[in-house]
Coordinates of C-alpha atoms in Angstrom, one line a residue:
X1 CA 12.8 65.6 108.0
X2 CA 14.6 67.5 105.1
X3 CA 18.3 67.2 105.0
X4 CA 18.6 70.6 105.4
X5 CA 16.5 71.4 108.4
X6 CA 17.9 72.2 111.6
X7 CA 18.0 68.4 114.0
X8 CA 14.9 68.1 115.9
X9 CA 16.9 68.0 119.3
X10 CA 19.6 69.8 118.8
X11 CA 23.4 69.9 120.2
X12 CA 26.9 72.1 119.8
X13 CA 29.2 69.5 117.1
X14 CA 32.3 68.2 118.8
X15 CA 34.1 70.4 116.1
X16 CA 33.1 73.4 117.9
X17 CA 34.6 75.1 120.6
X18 CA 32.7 77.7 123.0
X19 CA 35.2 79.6 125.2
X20 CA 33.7 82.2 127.4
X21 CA 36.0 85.8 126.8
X22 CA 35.5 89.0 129.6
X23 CA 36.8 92.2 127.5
X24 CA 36.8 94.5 130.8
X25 CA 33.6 94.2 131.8
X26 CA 31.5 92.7 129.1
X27 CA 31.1 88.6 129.1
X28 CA 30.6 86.9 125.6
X29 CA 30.8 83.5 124.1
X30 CA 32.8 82.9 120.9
X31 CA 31.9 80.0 119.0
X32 CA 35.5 78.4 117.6
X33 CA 34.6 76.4 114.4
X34 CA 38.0 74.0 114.1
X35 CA 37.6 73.1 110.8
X36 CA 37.0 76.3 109.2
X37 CA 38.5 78.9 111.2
X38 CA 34.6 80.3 111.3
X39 CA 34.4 82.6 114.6
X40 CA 30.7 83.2 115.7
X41 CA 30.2 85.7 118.6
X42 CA 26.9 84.6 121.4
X43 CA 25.5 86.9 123.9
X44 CA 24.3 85.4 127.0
X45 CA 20.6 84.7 126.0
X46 CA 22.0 82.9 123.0
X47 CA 24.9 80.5 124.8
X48 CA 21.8 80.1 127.7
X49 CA 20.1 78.6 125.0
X50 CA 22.7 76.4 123.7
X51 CA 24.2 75.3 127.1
X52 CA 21.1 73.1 127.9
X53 CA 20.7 72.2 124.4
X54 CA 22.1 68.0 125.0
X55 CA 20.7 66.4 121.8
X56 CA 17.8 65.3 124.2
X57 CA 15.8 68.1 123.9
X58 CA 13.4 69.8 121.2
X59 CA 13.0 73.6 121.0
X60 CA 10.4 73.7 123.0
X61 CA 12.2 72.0 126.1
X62 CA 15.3 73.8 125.4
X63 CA 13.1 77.1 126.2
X64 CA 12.0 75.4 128.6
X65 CA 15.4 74.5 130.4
X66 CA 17.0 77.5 129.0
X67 CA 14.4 80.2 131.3
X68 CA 14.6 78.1 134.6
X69 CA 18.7 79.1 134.4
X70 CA 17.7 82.3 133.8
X71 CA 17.8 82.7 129.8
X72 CA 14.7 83.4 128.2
X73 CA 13.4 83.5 125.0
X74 CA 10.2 82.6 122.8
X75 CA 10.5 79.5 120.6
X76 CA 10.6 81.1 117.1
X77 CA 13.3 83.2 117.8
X78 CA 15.1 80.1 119.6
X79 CA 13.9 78.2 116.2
X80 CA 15.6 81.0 114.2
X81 CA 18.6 80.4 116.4
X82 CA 18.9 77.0 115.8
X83 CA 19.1 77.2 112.3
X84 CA 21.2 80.0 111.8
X85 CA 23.8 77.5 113.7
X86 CA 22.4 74.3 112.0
X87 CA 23.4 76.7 108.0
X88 CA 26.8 77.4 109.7
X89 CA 27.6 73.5 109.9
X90 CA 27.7 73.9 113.7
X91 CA 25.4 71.5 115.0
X92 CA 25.7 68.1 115.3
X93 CA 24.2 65.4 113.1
X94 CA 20.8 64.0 114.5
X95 CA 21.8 59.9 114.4
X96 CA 25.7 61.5 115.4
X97 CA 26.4 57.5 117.3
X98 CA 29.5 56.4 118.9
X99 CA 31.3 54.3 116.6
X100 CA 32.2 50.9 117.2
X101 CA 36.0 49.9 117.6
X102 CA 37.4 49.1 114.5
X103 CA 38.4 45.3 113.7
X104 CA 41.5 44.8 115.0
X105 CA 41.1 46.2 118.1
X106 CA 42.7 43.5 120.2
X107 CA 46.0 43.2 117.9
X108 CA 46.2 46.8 119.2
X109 CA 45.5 46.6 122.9
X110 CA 48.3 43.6 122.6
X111 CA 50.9 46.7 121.0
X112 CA 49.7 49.2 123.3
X113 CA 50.7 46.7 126.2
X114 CA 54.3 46.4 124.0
X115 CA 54.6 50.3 123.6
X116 CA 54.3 50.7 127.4
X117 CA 58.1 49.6 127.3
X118 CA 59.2 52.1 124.8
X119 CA 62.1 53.8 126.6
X120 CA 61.8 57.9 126.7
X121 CA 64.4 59.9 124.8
X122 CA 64.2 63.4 126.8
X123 CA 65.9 66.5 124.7
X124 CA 69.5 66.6 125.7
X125 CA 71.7 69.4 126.9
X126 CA 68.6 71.4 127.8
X127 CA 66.9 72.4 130.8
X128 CA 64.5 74.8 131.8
X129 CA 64.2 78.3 133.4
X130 CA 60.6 79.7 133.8
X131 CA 60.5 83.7 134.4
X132 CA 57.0 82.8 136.0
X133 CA 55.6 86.2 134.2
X134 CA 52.7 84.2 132.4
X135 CA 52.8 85.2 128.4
X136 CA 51.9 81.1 127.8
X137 CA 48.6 81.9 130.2
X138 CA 47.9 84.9 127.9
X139 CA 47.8 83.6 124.6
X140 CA 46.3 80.3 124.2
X141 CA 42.4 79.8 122.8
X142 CA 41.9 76.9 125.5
X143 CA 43.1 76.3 128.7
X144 CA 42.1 72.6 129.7
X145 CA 41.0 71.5 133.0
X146 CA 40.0 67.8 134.2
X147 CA 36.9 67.4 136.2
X148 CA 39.5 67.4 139.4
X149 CA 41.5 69.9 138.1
X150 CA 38.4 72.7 138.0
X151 CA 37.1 71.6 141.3
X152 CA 40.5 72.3 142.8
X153 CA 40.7 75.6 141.1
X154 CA 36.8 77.0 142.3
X155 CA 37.9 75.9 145.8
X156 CA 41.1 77.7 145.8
X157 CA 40.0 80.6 143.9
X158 CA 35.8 80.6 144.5
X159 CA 35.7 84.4 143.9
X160 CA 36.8 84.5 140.3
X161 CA 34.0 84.7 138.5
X162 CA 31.9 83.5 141.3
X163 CA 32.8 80.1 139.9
X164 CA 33.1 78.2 143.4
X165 CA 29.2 77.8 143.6
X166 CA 28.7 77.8 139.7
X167 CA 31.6 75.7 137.8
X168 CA 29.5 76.9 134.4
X169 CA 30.2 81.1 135.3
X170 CA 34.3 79.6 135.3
X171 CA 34.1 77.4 132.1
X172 CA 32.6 76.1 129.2
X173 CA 32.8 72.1 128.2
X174 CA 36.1 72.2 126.1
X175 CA 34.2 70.2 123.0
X176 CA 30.6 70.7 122.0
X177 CA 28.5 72.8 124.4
X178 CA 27.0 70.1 127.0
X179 CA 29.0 68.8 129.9
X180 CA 31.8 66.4 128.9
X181 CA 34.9 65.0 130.5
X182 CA 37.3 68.2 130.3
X183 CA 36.5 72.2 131.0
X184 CA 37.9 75.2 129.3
X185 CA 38.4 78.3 131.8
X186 CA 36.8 81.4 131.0
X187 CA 39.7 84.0 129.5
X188 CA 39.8 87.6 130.9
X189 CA 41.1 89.9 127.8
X190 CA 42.9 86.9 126.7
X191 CA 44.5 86.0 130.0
X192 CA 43.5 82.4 132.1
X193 CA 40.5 83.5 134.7
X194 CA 43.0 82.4 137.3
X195 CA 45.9 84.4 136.0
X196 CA 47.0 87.4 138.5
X197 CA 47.9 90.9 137.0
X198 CA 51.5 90.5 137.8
X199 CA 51.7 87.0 135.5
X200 CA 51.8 84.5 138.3
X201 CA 49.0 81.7 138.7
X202 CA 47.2 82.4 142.2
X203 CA 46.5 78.9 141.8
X204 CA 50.6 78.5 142.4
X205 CA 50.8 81.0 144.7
X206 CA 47.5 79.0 147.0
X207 CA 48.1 75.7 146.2
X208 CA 51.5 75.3 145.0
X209 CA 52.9 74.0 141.2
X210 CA 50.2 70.6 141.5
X211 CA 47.3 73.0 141.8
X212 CA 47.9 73.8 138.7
X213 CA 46.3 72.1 135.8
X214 CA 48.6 69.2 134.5
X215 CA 48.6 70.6 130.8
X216 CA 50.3 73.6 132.6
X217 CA 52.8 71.7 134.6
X218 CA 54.0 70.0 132.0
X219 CA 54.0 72.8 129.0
X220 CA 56.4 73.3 126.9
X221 CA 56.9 69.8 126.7
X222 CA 55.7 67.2 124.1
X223 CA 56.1 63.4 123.8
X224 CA 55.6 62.0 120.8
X225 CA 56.3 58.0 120.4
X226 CA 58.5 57.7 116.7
X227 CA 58.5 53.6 116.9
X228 CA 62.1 53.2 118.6
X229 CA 61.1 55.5 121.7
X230 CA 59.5 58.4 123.3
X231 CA 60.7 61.5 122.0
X232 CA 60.5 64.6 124.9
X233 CA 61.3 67.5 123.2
X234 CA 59.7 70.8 124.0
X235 CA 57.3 73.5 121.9
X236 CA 59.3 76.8 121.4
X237 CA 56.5 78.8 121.9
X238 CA 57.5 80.2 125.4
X239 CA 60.3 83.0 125.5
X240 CA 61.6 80.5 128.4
X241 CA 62.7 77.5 126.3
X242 CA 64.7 80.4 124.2
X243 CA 66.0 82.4 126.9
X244 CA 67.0 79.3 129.1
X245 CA 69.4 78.3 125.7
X246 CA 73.1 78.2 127.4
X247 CA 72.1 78.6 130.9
X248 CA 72.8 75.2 133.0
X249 CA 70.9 74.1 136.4
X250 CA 67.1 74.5 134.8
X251 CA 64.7 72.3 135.6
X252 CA 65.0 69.2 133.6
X253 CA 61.9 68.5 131.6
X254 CA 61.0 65.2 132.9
X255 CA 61.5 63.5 136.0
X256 CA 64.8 61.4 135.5
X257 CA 63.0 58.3 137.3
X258 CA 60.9 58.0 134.5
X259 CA 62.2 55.7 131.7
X260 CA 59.4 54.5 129.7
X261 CA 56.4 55.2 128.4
X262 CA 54.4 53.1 130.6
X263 CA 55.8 55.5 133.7
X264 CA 54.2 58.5 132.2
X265 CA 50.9 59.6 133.8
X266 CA 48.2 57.9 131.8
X267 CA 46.6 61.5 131.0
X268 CA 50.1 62.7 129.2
X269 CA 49.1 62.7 125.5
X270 CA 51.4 60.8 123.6
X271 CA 51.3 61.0 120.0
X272 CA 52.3 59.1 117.3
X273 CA 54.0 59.0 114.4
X274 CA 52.3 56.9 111.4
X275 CA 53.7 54.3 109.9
X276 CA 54.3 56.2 106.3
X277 CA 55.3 60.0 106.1
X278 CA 54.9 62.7 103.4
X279 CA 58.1 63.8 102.9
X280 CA 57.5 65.7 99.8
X281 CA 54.2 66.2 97.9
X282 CA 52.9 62.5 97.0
X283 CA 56.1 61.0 98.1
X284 CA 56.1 59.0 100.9
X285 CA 59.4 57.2 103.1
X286 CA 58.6 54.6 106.0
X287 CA 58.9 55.9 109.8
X288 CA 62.3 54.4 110.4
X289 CA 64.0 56.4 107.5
X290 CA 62.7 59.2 108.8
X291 CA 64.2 58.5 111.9
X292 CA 67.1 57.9 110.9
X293 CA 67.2 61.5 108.8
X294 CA 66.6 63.3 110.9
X295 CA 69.0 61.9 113.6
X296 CA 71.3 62.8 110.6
X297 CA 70.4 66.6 110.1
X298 CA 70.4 67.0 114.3
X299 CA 73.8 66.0 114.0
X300 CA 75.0 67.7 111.2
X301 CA 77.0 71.0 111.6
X302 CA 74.4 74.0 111.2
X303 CA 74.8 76.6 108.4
X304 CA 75.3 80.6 109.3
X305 CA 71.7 81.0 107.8
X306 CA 69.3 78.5 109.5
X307 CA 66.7 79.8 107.4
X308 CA 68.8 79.7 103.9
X309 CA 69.9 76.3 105.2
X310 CA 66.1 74.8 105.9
X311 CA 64.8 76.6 102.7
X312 CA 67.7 75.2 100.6
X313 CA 67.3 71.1 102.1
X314 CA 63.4 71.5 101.2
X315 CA 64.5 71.7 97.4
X316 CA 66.9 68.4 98.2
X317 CA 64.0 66.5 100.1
X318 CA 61.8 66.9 97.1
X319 CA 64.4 66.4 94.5
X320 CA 66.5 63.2 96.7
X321 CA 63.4 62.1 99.4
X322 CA 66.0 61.4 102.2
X323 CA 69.1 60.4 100.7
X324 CA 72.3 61.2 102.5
X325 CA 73.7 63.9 100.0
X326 CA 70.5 66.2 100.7
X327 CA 71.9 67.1 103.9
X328 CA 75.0 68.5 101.8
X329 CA 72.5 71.5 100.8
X330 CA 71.6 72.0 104.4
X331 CA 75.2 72.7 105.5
X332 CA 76.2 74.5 102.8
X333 CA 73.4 76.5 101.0
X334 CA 72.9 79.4 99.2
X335 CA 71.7 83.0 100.0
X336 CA 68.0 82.5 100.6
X337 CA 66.2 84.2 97.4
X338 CA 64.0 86.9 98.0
X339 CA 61.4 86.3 94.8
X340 CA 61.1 82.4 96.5
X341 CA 60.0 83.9 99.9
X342 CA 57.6 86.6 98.9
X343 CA 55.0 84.5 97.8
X344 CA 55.0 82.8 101.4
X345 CA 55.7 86.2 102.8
X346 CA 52.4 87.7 101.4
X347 CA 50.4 84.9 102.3
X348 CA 51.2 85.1 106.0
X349 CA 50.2 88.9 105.8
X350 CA 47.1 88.0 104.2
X351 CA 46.3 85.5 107.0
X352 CA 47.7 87.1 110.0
X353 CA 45.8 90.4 108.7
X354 CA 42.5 88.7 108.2
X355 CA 42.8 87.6 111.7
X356 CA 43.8 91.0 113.3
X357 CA 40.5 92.4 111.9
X358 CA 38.5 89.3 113.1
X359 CA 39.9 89.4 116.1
X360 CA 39.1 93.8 116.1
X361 CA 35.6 92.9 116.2
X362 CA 35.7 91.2 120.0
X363 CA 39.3 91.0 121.4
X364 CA 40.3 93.7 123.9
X365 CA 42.5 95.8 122.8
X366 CA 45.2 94.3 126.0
X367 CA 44.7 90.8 124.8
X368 CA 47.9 89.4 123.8
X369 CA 46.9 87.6 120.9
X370 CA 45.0 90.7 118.4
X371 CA 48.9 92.4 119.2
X372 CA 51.0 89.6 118.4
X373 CA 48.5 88.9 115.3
X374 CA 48.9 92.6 114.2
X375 CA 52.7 92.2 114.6
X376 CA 52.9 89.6 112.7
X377 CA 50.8 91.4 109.9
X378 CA 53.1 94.7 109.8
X379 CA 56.0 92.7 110.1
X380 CA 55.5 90.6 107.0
X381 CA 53.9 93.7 105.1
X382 CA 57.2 95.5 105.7
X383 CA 59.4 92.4 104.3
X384 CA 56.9 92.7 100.8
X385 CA 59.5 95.4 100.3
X386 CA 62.6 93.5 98.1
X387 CA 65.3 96.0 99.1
X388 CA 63.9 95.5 103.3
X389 CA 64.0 92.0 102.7
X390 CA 67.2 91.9 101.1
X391 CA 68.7 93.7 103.4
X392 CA 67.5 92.0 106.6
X393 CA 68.6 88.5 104.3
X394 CA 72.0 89.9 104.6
X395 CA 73.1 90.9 108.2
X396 CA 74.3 88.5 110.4
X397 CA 72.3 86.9 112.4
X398 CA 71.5 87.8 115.7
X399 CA 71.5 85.4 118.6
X400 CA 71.9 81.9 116.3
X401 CA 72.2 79.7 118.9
X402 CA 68.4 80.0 119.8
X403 CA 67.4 79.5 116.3
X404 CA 70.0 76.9 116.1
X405 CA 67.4 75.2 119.9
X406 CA 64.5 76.0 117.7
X407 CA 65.7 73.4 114.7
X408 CA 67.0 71.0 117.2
X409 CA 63.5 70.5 119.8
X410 CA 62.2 70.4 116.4
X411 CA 63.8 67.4 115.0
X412 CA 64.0 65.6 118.3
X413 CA 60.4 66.0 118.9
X414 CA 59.6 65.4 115.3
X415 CA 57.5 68.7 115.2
X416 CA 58.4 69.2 111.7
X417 CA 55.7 66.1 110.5
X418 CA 52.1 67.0 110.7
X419 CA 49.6 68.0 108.3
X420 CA 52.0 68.8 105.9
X421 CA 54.5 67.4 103.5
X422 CA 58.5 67.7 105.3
X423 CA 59.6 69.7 102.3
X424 CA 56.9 72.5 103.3
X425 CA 57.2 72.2 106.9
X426 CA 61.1 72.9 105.6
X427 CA 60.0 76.4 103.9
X428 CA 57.4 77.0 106.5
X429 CA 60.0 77.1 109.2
X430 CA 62.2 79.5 107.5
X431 CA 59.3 81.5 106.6
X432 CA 59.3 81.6 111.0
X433 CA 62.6 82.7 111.3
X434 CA 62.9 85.4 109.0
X435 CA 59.9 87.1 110.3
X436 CA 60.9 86.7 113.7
X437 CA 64.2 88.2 112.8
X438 CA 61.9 91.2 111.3
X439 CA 60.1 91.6 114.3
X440 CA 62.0 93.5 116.6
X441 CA 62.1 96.7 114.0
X442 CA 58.0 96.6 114.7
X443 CA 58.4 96.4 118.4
X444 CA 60.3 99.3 118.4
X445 CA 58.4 101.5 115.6
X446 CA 54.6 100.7 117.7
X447 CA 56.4 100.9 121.0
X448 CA 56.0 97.3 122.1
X449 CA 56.9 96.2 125.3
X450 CA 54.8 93.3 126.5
X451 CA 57.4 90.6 128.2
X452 CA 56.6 88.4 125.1
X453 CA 58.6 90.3 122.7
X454 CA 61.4 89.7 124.3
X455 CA 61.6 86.3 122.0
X456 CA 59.9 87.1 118.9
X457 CA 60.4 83.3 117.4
X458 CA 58.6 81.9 120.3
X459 CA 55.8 84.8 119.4
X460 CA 55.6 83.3 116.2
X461 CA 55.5 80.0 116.9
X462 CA 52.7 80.2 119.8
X463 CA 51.1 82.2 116.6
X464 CA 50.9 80.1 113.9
X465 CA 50.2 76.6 115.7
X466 CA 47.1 78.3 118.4
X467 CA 45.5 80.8 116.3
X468 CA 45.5 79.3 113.3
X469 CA 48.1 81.3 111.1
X470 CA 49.7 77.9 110.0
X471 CA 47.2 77.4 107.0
X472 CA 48.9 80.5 105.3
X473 CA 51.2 77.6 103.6
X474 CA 48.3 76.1 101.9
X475 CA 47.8 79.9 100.5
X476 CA 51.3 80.3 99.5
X477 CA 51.8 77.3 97.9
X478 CA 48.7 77.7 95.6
X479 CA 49.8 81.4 94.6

């Protein structure tokens, strides 16, 4: 077979992700390509066509399969389909095998059993208050449901989407296109399927808080293992975890009888933090200095200007790694310049602009995330003006004891190390705080009133990490 001819039996790649969207009353399939960003929008013929398309079956059976479930089509045009997706680097590789575990795998069962006794380190002097209105439900790509979970949900709520006789009409596989261990629900103008109009689950209000799915019940929370313990932080991408800053008797974000990580329910991702981390482009400090750090920044006494202060210690990181004395520009920096942000400033317009158009094309004009995209467009258009950005640079800021939370789940989650060096997760960050501290002035110039302005940071953040935003640093730092 030529390399570049479509797989014989073809299948939806792992790195793919079909999520079924209603705008009103129209049903499509968007095809999510997570390494590129790439967007591809199915009717129903076509995603009838690739549902029953397993990797065991040619064209010809897929027509085959695809017409008995009510999706017909003739087998050049299925052919032509094929290979349109095949071009598009969305099908999966013909001999695509399981992989073998890797040597070692033993030495690392025998540390799993070790990290089981990792003791939890849960966020302190924070709990939680949920308003229960339902802007997380609204904006997220994927909402993940285990084989239980979904089966709970279609007897609870069999009407929506007539998904109690059909689990397929409810949700798509959350990987690839056939069947697999976990389910995405179907999204209703960017809302969960099972989302009521007033923002409260009906899978609460039926079944009560475990009817929900447990990636709900536990968000915002993360766990993240740093080699000393268990870090539970939480993801300040719910207005909640802002507007719950100061306000005693929450709910506490993990149940106090759990100590360690072997307590945790075994379907609680845990990540990790590698052995080595960038720190600053090509420079590298072990794990346990980087613990230690940032213990060190948490504790230290925050500057007026969290953004001026993050933006200032990124210069130090790259210039000192993680000496001591770089904290010393963190506490005490300068007045964030206004030439060093617009480079990052126009990137994020760029980025957040190209999605509001892509999103133009099939988003409903009530889904949450083509506003808070076009927000975030305007409001980092508006601070390409110096004398607006100078000026919003100056005033005090307003409410610095949520950005001040922000920095702190940060650090104790370690939410600052990812794909990025630590010196431009530093600038990213207080690229997120001054356009948060910009939107507000857009809210009230479009007339925005959606419950999830009412914490613009948490806007941004949900933003950048779930709709892909974040890569506007790879942008800005090659202007």
């Amino acid at each position: 077979m030529s390399p570049n001819a479509p797989p014989a039996r073809p299948r939806l790649a792992e790195h793919v992700l079909a999520r079924r969207h209603l705008i009103g009353e129209e049903e499509i399939i968007v095809l999510h390509d997570i390494r590129t960003g790439q967007l591809l929008q199915l009717g129903g013929r076509e995603w009838g066509l690739l549902a029953v398309a397993d990797g065991t079956r040619d064209v010809e059976g897929i027509v085959l399969a695809a017409a008995r479930e009510g999706a017909h089509a003739r087998v050049r045009a299925a052919e032509d389909f094929f290979a349109e997706l095949h071009a598009a680097g969305l099908l999966a590789a013909e001999d695509a095998v399981e992989t073998a575990a890797p040597p070692g795998a033993g030495e690392a069962a025998m540390d799993e059993r070790a990290r089981r006794d990792r003791p939890i380190e849960v966020l302190p002097d924070f709990s939680l208050h949920c308003d229960g209105r339902g802007s997380c439900c609204r904006l997220y790509a994927s909402v993940i449901f285990d084989p239980e979970e979904a089966a709970r949900a279609r007897a609870l709520r069999p009407d929506v989407l007539s998904g109690g006789a059909r689990h397929e009409r409810a949700f798509t596989p959350e990987r690839g296109a056939w069947p697999c261990a976990a389910s995405a629900v179907a999204l209703r103008d960017g809302r969960c399927a099972y989302l009521e109009g007033g923002g409260r689950c009906s899978l609460h209000a039926i079944g009560g808080p475990e009817a929900k799915p447990l990636g709900c019940r536990i968000f915002p929370v993360s766990f993240l293992d740093d080699g000393e313990s268990v870090r539970v932080s939480v993801a300040v991408e719910c207005a909640c975890v802002l507007t719950s800053v100061g306000r005693p008797a929450g709910a506490p974000l993990l149940d106090p009888r759990l100590r360690v990580l072997g307590d945790l329910d075994e379907r609680v991702h845990v990540a990790e933090l590698p052995e080595r981390v960038e720190v600053a482009p090509g420079v590298t400090a072990a794990r346990a200095e980087l613990v230690a750090w940032s213990r060190r920044l948490a504790a230290a006494p925050p500057p007026a200007d969290l953004a001026a202060g993050l933006f200032s210690l990124a210069a130090a990181v790259e210039a000192r790694g993680l000496a001591a004395d770089t904290l010393a520009r963190y506490e005490r920096p300068g007045p964030l310049d206004p030439a060093a942000l617009a480079p990052w400033l126009a990137a994020l317009h760029a980025r957040a602009a190209r999605r509001e158009r892509e999103d133009a094309a099939w988003r409903s004009e009530r889904d949450l995330a083509r506003m808070a995209a076009r927000w975030i467009a305007a409001a980092a258009a508006a601070l390409g003006d110096p004398e607006l950005l100078g000026a919003l640079l100056s005033a005090p800021v307003e409410r610095p004891e949520r950005e001040r939370l922000y920095l702190r789940a940060a650090l104790h989650g370690h939410r600052l190390l990812g794909a990025l060096p630590l010196s431009l997760a530093l600038r990213d960050r207080a690229v997120r705080l001054v356009v948060s501290r910009a939107l507000p002035a857009i809210f009230a110039a479009v007339g925005a009133s959606d419950p999830a302005c009412a914490e613009p940071l948490a806007l941004v953040e949900a933003m950048l990490r779930a709709h892909g935003l974040d890569a506007y640093v790879v942008e800005a730092v090659g202007a």
